[in-house]
CSV table of C-alpha atoms and ligand atoms in Angstrom, one decimal:
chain,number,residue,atom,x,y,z
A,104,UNK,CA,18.2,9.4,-1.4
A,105,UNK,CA,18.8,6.2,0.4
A,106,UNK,CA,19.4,3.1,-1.6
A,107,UNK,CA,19.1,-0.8,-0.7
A,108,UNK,CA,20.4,-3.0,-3.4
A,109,UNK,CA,18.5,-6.2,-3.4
A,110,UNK,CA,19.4,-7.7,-6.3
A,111,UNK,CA,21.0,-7.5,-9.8
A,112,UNK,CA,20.8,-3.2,-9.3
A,113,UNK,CA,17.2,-3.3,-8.6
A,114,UNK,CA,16.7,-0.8,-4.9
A,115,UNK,CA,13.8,-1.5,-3.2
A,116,UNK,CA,13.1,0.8,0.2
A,117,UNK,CA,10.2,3.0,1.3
A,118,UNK,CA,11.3,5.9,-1.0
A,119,UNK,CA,12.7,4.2,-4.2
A,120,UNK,CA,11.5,1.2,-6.3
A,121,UNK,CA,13.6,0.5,-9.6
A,122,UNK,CA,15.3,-1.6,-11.6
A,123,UNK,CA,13.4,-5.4,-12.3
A,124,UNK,CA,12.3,-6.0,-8.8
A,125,UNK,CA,11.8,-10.5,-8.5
A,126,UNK,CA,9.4,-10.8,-6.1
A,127,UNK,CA,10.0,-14.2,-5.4
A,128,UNK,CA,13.7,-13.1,-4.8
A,129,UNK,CA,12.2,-10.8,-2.3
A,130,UNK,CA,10.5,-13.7,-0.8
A,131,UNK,CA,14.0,-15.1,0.0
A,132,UNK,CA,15.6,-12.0,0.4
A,133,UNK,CA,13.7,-10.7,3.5
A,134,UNK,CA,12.6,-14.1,5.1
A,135,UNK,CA,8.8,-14.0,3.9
A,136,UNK,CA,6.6,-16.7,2.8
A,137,UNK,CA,5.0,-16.7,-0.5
A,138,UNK,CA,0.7,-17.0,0.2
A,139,UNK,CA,0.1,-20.8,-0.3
A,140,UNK,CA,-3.2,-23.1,-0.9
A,141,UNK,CA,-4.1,-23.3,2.5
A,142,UNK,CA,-3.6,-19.6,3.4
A,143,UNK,CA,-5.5,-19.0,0.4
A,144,UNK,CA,-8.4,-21.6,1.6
A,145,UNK,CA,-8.5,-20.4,4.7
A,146,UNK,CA,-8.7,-16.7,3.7
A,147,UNK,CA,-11.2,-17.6,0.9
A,148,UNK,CA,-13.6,-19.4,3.5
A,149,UNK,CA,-13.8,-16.7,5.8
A,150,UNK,CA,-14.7,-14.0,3.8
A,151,UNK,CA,-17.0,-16.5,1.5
A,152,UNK,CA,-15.7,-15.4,-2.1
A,153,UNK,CA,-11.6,-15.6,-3.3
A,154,UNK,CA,-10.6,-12.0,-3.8
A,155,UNK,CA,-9.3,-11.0,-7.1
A,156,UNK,CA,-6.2,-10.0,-5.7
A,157,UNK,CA,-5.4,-12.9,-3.6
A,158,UNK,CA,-6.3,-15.1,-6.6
A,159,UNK,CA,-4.0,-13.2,-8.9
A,160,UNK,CA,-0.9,-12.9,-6.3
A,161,UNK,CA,-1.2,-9.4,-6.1
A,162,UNK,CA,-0.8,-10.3,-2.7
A,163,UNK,CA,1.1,-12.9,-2.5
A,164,UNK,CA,4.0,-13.4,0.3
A,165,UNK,CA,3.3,-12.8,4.5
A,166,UNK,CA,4.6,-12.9,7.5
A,167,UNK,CA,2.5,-14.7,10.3
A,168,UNK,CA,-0.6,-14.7,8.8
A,169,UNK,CA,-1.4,-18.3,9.7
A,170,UNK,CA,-1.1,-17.0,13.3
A,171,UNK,CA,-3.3,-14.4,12.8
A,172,UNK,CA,-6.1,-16.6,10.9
A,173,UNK,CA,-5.4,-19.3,13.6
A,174,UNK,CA,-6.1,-16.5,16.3
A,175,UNK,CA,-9.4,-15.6,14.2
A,176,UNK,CA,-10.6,-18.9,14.1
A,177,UNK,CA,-10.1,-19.2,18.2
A,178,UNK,CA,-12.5,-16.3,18.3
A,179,UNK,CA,-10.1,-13.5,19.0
A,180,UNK,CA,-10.0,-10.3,17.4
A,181,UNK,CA,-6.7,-8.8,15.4
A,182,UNK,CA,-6.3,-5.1,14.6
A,183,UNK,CA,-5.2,-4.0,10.6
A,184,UNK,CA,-3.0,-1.1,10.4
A,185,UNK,CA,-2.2,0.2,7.3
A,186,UNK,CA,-0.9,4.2,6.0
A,187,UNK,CA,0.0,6.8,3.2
A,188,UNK,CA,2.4,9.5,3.2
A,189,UNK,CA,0.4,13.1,2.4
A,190,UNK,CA,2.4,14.5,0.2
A,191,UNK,CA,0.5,14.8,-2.9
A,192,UNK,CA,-2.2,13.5,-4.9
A,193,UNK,CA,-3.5,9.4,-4.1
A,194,UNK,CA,-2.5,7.4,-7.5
A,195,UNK,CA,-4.0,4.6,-8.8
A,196,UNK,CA,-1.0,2.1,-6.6
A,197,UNK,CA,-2.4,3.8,-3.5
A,198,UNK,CA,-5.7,2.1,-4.1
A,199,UNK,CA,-4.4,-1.5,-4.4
A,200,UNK,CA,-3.4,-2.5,-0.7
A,201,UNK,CA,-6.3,-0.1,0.3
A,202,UNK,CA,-9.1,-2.2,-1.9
A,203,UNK,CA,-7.6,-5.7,-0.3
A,204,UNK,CA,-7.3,-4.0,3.4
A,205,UNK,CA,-10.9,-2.9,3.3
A,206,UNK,CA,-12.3,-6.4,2.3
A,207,UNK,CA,-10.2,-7.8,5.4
A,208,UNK,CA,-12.2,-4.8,7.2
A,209,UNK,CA,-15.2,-6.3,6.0
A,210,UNK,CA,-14.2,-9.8,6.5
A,211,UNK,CA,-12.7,-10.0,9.8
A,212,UNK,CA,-14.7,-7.0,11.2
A,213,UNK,CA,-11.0,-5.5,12.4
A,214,UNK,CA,-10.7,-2.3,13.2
A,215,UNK,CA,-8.4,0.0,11.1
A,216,UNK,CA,-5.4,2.3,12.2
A,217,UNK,CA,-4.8,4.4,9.4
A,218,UNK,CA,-1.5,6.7,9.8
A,219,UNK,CA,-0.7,9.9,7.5
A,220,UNK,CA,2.8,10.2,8.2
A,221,UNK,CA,3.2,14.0,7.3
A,222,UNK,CA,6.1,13.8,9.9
A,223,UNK,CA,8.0,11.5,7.3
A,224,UNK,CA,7.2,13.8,4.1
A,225,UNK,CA,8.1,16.9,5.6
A,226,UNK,CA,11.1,15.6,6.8
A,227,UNK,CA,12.0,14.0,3.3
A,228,UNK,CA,10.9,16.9,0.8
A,229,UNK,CA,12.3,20.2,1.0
A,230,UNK,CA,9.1,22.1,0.1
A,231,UNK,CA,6.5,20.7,2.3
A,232,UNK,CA,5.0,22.6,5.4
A,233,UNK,CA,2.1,22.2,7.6
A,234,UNK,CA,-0.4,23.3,5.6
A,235,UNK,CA,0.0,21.7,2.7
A,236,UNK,CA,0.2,18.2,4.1
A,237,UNK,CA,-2.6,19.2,6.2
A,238,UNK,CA,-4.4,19.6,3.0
A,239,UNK,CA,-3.1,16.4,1.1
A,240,UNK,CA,-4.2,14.3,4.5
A,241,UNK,CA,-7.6,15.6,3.9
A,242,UNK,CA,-8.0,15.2,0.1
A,243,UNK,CA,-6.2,11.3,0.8
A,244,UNK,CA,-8.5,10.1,3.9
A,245,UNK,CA,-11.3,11.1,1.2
A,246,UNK,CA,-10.1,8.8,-1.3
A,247,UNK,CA,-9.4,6.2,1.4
A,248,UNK,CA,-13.3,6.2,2.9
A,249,UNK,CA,-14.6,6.3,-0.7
A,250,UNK,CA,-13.9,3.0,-1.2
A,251,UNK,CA,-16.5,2.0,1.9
A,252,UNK,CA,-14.5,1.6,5.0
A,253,UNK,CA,-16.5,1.6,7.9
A,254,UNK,CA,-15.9,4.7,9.7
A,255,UNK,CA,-16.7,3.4,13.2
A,256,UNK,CA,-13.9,1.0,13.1
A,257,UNK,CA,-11.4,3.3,11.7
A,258,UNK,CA,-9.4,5.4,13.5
A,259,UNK,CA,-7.0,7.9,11.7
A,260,UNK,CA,-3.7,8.8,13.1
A,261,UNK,CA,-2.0,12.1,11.7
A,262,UNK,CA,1.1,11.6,13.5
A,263,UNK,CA,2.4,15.4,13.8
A,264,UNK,CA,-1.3,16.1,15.0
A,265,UNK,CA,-1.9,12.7,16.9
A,266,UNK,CA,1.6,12.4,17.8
A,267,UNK,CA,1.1,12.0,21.5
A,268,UNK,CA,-0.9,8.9,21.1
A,269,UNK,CA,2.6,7.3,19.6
A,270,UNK,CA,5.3,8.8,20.9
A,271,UNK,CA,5.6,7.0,24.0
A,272,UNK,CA,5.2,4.2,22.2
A,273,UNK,CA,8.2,5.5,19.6
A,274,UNK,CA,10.5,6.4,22.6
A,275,UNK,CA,10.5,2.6,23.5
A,276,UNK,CA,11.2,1.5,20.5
A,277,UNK,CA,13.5,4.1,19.8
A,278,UNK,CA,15.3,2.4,22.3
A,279,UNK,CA,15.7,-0.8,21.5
A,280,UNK,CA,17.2,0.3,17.8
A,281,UNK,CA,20.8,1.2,17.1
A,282,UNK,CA,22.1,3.7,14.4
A,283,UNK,CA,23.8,0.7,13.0
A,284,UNK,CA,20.9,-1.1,12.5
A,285,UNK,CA,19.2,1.7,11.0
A,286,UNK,CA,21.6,1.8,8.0
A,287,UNK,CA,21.4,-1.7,7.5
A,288,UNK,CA,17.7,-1.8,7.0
A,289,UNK,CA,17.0,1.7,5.3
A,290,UNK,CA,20.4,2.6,3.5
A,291,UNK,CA,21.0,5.7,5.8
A,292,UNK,CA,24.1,7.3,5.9
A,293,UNK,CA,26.1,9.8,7.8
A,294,UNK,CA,24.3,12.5,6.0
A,295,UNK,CA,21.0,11.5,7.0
A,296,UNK,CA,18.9,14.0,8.6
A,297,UNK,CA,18.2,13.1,12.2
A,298,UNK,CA,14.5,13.3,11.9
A,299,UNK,CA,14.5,10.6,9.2
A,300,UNK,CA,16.6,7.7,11.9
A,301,UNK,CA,13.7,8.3,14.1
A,302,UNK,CA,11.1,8.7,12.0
A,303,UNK,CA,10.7,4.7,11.4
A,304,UNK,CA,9.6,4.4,15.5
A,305,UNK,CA,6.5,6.5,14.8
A,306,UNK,CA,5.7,4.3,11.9
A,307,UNK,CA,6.2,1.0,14.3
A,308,UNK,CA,4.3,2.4,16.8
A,309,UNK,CA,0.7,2.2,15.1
A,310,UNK,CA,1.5,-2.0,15.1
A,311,UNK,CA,1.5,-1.9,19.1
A,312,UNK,CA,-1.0,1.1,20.1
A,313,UNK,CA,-4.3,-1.3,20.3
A,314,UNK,CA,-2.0,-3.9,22.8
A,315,UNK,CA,-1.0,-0.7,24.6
A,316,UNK,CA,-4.6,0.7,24.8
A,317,UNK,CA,-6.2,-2.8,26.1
A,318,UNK,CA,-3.7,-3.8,28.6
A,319,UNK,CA,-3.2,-7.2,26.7
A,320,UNK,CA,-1.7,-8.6,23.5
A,321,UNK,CA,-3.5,-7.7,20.5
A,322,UNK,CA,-2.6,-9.2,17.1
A,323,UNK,CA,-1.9,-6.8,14.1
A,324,UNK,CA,-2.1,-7.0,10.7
A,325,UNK,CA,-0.5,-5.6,8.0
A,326,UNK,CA,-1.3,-5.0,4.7
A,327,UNK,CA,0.7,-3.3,2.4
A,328,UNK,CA,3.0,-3.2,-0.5
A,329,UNK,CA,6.3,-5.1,-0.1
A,330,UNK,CA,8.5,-1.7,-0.3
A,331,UNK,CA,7.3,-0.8,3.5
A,332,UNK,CA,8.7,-4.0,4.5
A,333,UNK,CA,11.8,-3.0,6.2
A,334,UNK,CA,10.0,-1.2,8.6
A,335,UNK,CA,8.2,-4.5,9.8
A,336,UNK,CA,11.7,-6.4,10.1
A,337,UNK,CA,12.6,-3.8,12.0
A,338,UNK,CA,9.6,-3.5,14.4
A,339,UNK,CA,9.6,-7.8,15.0
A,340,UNK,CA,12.8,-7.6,15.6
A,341,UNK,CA,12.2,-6.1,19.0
A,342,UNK,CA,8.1,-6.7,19.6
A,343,UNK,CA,9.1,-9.3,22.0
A,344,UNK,CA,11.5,-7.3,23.5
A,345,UNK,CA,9.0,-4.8,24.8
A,346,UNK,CA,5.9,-7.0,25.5
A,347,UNK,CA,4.4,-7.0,22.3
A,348,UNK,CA,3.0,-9.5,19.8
A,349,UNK,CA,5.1,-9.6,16.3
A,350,UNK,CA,3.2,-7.6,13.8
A,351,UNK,CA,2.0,-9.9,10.8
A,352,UNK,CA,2.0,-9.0,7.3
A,353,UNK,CA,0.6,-9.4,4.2
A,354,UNK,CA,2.1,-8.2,0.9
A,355,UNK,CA,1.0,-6.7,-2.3
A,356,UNK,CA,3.1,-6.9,-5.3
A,357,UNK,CA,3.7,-2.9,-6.6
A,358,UNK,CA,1.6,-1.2,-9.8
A,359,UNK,CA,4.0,-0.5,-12.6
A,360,UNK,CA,4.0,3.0,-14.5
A,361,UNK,CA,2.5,3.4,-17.3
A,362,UNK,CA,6.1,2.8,-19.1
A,363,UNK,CA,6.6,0.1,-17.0
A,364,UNK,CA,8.5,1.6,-14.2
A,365,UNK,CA,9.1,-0.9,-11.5
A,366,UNK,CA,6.2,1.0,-9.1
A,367,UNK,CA,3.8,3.8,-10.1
A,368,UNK,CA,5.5,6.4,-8.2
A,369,UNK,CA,4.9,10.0,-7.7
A,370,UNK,CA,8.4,10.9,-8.3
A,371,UNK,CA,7.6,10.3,-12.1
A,372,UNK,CA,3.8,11.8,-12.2
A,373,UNK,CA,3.6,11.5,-16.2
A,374,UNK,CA,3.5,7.6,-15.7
A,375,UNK,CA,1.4,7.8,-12.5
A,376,UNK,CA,-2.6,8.0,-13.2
A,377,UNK,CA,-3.8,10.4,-10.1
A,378,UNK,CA,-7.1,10.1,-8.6
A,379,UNK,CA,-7.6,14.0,-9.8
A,380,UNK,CA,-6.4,13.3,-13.4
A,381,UNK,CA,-9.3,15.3,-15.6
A,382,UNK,CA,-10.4,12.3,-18.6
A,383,UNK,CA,-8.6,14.6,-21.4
A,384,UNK,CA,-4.8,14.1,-18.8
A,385,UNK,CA,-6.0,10.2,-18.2
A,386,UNK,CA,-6.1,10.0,-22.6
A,387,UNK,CA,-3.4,11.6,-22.8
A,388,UNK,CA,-1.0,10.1,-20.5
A,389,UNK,CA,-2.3,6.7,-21.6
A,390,UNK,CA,-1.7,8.0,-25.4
A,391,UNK,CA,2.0,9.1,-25.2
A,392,UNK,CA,2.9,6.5,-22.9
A,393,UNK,CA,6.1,4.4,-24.5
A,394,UNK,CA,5.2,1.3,-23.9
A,395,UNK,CA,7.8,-1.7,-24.3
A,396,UNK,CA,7.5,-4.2,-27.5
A,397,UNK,CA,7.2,-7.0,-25.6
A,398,UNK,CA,3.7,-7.3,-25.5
A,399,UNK,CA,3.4,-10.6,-23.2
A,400,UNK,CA,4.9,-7.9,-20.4
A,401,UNK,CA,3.3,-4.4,-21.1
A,402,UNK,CA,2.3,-2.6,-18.0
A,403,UNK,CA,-1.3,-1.7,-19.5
A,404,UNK,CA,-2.0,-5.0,-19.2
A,405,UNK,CA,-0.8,-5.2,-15.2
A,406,UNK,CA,-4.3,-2.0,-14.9
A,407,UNK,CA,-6.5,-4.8,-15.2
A,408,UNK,CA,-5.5,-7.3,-13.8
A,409,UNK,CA,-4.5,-5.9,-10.4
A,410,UNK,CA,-7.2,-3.5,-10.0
A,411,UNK,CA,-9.9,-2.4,-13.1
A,412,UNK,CA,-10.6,-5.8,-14.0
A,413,UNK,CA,-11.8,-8.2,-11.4
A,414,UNK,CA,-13.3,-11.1,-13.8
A,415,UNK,CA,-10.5,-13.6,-15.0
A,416,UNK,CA,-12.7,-14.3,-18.1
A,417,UNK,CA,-12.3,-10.7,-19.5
A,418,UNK,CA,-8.8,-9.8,-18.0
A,419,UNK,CA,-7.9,-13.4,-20.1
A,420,UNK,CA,-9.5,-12.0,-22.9
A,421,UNK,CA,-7.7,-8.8,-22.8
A,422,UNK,CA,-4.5,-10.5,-22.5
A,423,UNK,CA,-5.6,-12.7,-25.5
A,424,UNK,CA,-6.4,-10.0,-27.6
A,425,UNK,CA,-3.1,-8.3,-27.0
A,426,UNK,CA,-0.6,-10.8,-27.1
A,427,UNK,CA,-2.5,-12.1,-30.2
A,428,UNK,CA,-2.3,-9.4,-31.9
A,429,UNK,CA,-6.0,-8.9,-32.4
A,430,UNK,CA,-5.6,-6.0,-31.3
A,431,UNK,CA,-3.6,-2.6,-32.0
A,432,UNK,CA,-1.9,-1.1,-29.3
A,433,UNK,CA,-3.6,1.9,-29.8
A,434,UNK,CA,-7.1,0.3,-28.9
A,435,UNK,CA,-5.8,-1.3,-26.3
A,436,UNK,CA,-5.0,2.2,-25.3
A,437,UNK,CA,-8.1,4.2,-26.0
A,438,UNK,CA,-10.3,1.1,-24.2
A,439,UNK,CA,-7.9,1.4,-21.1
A,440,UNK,CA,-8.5,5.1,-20.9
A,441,UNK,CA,-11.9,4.8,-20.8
A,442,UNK,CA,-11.9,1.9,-18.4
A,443,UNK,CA,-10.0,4.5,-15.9
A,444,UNK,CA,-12.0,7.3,-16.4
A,445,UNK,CA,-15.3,4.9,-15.6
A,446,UNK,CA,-13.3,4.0,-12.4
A,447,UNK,CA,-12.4,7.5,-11.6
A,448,UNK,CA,-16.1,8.7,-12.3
A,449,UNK,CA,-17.3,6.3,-9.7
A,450,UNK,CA,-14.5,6.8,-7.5
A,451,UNK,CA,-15.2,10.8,-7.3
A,452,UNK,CA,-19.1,10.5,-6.7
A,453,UNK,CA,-18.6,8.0,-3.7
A,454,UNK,CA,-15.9,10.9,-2.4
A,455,UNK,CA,-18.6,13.2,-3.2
A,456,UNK,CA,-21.0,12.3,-0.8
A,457,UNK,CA,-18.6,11.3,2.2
A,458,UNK,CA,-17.5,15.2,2.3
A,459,UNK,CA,-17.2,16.8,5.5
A,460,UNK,CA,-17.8,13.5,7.5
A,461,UNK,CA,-14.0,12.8,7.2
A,462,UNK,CA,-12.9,16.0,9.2
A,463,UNK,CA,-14.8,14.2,12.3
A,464,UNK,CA,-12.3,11.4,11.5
A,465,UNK,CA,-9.3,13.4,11.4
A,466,UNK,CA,-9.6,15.4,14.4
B,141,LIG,P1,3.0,5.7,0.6
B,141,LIG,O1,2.2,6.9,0.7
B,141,LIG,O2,4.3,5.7,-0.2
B,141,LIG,O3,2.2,4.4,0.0
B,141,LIG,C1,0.9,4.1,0.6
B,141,LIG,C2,0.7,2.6,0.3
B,141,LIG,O4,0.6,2.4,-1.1
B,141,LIG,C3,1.5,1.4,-1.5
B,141,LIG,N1,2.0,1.7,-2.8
B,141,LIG,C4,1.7,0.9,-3.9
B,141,LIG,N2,1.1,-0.3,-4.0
B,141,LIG,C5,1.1,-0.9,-5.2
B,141,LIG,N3,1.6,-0.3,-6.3
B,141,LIG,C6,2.2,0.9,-6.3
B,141,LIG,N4,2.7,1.5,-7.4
B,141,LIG,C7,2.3,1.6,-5.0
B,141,LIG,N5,2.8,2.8,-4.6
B,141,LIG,C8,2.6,2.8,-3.2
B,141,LIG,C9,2.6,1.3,-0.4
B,141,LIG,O5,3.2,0.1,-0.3
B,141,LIG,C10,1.8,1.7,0.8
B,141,LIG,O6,1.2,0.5,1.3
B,141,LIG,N6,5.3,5.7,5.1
B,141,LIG,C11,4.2,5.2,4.3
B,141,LIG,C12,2.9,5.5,5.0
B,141,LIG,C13,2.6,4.5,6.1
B,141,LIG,C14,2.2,3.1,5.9
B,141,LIG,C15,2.0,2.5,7.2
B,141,LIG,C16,2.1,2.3,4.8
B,141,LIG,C17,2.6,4.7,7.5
B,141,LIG,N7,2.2,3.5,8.1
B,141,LIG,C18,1.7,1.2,7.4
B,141,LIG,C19,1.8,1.0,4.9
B,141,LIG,C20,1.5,0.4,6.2
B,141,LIG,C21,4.1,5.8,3.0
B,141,LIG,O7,4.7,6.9,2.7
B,141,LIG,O8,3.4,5.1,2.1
């Protein structure tokens, strides 16, 4: 795998979070700004309420967004872009940039560009063909829609099916990027497959295809967990070169494991909760899982208050009643798992009824 170091052993890249990751580090690290009042202000009087996860810092650093609010508030329209690689099962971490980008949906009234990059996962995994990520983009764009996005401003790109709406697109900025660049930013080395140095260009292109398509600069935003942000050093680095406006972003903090694993990943699935977990897996994972002693940082805590959770009096009161001691660990447990399985529920009836409307979308 290819490793980044950014700080004290913790690797942060597309493919591997671990170790302590210090966000605010990050901040510094990669030349973002942390979210301040006035972003917050702004952000809050558009949409008319403060979102949970802007009040929390779930998102909480960005790139340009002042521009892109600015742009907003001089009537001009911005385009999100946003994406998941199909490889499996969505998990509850999937969910949180996807919540936040469908309230700037409803907010801003943007339109969405929503890449499956099967290209990258095939590439990557040794095991993966056609078919099956054919199957996972499917099952995923279900869970994406089931959380309301409006489906006349959202426009799905399955690159190795959709691929000739990028490509040209890729070629330029193919271009413009050296090999030694490349290992700089992702950690790639001479053993790296080929497919993998290119693949990044198909996941810049998305941030330029709605200036491309109207002839004229159109802002883009992104919103998405800080491990995809090398790709968006990457892609500023050279927007100007080719015409374009910089891509913006706006970052989300990652989910811990249920251990407390720097991100919920799917390369550990027994501390990932899956949006197919039956409620007997969801008690059980959440019964077995080792949580650390230190109870002012358990990661059953972090459920609620980045995504199950959205009233600060109760998520307070849940901290309370942990770090207290009022409570056992264990009830905190067997509430949690029922919390989840109520959010699954409702999550798999709104799927439910979106059924085959979502193959439309994908063709
Ligand atoms: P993927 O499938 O790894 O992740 C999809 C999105 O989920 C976020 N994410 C998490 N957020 C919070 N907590 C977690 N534990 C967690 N795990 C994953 C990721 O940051 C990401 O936003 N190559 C990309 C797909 C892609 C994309 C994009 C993502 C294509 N274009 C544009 C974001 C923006 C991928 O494999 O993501």
């Amino acid at each position: 795998m290819y490793r980044v170091i950014v700080a004290n052993k913790a690797v942060l890249t597309p493919w591997e979070v671990s170790g302590k990751i210090d966000y605010d580090n990050l901040v510094e690290k990669f030349g973002t700004k942390p979210l301040n009042h006035g972003d917050l202000d702004r952000m809050r009087d558009h949409s008319g309420r403060f979102h949970f996860m802007l009040r929390r810092g779930v998102f909480y650093s960005h790139r340009d967004l002042d521009k892109i609010l600015d742009h907003h508030d001089r009537g001009g329209k911005f385009s999100l872009y946003t994406g998941r690689g199909p490889s499996g099962p969505v998990h509850l971490g999937h969910l949180i940039p996807w919540i936040f980008t469908k309230h700037l949906q409803d907010t801003y009234g943007s339109k969405l560009l929503f890449q499956f990059t099967d290209d990258e996962k095939m590439l990557l995994k040794e095991d993966l063909d056609e078919t099956i990520t054919s199957h996972w983009v499917h099952e995923n764009a279900l869970d994406l829609m089931a959380l309301g996005f409006d489906p006349d401003n959202t426009e799905f790109i399955v690159n190795m099916r959709h691929a000739s709406k990028l490509f040209p697109i890729a070629l330029k900025v193919a271009k413009k990027i050296t090999g030694s660049t490349m290992r700089a930013v992702f950690g790639f080395n001479d053993q790296s497959n080929l497919g993998m140095m290119f693949f990044p260009s198909m996941q810049a292109a998305p941030c330029f295809l709605e200036s491309e398509r109207a002839g004229e600069p159109v802002p883009c935003l992104i919103p998405a967990g800080i491990d995809q942000d090398p790709y968006w050093r990457l892609t500023r680095d050279i927007a100007r070169k080719l015409g374009y406006p910089k891509p913006a972003q706006i970052h989300g903090r990652m989910l811990p494991g249920l251990t407390g694993t720097a991100k919920m990943s799917s390369s550990q699935p027994e501390t990932a909760i899956y949006m197919t977990d039956v409620p007997e897996l969801v008690e059980k994972k959440i019964e077995y899982a080792n949580v650390p002693e230190d109870r002012a940082n358990c990661p059953l805590f972090q459920f609620h208050y980045f995504l199950l959770t959205e009233s600060d009096e109760e998520v307070e009161w849940i901290r309370d009643a942990c770090t207290s001691n009022r409570r056992s660990c264990l009830e905190c447990k067997i509430e949690l798992a029922e919390d989840v399985n109520r959010f699954l529920k409702a999550h798999r009836r709104r799927k439910k009824l979106i059924g085959k409307s979502v193959e439309t979308m994908l063709e």
